[in-house]
PDB file of C-alpha atoms in Angstrom:
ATOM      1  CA  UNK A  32      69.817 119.610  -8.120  1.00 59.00           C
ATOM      2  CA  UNK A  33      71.369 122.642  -6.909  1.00 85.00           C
ATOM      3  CA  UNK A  34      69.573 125.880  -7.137  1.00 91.00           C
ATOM      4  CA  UNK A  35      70.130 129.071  -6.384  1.00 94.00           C
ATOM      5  CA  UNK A  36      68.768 132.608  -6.554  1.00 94.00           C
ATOM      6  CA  UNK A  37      70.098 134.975  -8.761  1.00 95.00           C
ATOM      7  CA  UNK A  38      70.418 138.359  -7.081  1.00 95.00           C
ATOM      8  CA  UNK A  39      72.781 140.358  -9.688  1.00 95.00           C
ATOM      9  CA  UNK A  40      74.243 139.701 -12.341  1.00 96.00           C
ATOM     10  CA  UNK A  41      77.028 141.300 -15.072  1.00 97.00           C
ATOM     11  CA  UNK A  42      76.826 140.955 -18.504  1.00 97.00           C
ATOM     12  CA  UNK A  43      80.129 141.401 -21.196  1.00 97.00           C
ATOM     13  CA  UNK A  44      79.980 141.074 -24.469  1.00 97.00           C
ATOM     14  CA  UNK A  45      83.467 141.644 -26.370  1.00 96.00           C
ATOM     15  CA  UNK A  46      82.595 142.968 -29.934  1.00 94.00           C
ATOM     16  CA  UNK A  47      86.124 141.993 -31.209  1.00 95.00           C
ATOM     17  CA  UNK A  48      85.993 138.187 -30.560  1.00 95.00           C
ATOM     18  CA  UNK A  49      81.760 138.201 -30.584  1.00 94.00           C
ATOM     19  CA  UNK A  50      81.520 136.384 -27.071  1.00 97.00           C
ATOM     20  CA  UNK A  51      80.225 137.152 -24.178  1.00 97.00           C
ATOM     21  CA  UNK A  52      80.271 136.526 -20.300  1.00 97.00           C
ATOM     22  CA  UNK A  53      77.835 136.335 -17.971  1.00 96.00           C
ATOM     23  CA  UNK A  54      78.675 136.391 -13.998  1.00 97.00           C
ATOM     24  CA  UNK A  55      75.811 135.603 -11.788  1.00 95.00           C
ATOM     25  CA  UNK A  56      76.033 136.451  -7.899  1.00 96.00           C
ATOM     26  CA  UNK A  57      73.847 134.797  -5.905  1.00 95.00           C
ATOM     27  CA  UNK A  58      71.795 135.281  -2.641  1.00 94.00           C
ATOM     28  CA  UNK A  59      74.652 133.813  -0.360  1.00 94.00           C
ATOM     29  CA  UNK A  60      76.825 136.067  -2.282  1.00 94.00           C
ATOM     30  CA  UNK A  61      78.501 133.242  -3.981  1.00 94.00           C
ATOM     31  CA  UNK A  62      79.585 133.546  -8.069  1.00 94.00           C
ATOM     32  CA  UNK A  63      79.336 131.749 -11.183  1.00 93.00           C
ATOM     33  CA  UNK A  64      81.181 132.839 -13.968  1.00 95.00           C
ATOM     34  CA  UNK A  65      80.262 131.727 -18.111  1.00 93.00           C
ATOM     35  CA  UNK A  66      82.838 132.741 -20.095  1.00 95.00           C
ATOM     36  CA  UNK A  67      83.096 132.132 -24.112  1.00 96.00           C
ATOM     37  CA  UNK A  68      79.249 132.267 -24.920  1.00 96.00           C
ATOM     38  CA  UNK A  69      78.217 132.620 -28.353  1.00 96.00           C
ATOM     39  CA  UNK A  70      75.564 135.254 -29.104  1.00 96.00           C
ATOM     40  CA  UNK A  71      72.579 132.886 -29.322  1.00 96.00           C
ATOM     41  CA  UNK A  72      73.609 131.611 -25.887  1.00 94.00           C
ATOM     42  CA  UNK A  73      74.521 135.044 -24.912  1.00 96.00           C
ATOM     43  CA  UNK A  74      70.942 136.473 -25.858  1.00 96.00           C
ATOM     44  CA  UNK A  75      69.446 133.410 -24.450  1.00 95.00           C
ATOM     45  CA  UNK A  76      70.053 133.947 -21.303  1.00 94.00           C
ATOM     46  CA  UNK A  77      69.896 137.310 -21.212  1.00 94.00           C
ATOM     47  CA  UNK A  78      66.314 137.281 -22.215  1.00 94.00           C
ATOM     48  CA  UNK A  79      65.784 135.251 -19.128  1.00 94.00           C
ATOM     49  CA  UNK A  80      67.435 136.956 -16.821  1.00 94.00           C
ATOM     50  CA  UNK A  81      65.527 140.130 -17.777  1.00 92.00           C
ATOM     51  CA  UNK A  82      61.942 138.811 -17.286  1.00 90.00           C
ATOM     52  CA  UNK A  83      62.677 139.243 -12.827  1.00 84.00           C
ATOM     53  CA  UNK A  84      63.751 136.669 -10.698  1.00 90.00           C
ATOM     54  CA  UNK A  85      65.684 133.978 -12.025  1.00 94.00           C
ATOM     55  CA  UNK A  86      66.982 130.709 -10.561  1.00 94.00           C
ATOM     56  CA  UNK A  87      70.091 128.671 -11.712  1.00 93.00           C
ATOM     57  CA  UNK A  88      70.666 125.488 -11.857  1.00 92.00           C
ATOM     58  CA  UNK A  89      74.375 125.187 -10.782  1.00 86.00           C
ATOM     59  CA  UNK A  90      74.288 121.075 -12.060  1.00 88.00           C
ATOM     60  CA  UNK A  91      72.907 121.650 -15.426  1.00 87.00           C
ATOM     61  CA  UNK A  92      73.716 125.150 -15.817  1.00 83.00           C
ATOM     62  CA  UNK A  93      70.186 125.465 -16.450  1.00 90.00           C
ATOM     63  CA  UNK A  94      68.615 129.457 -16.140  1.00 92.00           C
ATOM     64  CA  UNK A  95      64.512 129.582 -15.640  1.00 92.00           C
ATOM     65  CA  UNK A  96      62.318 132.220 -14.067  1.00 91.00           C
ATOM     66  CA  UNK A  97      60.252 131.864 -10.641  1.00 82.00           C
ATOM     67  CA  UNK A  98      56.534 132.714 -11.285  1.00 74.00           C
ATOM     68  CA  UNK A  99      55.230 135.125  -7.736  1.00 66.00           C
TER      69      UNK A  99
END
């Protein structure tokens, strides 16, 4: 499993086509880039990324939050 910290992130969403992107930079300043989400994906993980500091999951592209 390959985790990492999510220190910023950038959200798009592109009201013509209804998708969205998420790109997620990381603590060693490294990217990942979604491209193509839907808007239940889309609000998915936005919902998480809101609640404070997130984690991904770089193998399962998997987004949960990191109780203090």
């Amino acid at each position: 499993m390959s985790e990492k910290i999510v220190k910023d992130y950038l959200l798009e969403w592109k009201m013509n086509s209804n998708e969205g992107k998420i790109i997620f930079i990381f603590e060693d300043d490294s990217d990942e880039k979604l491209d193509g989400l839907e808007v239940k994906e889309f609000t998915a993980m936005t919902a998480v990324l809101e609640k404070g500091e997130t984690m991904f999951d770089d193998d399962e592209k998997t987004l949960y939050n990191v109780m203090p």
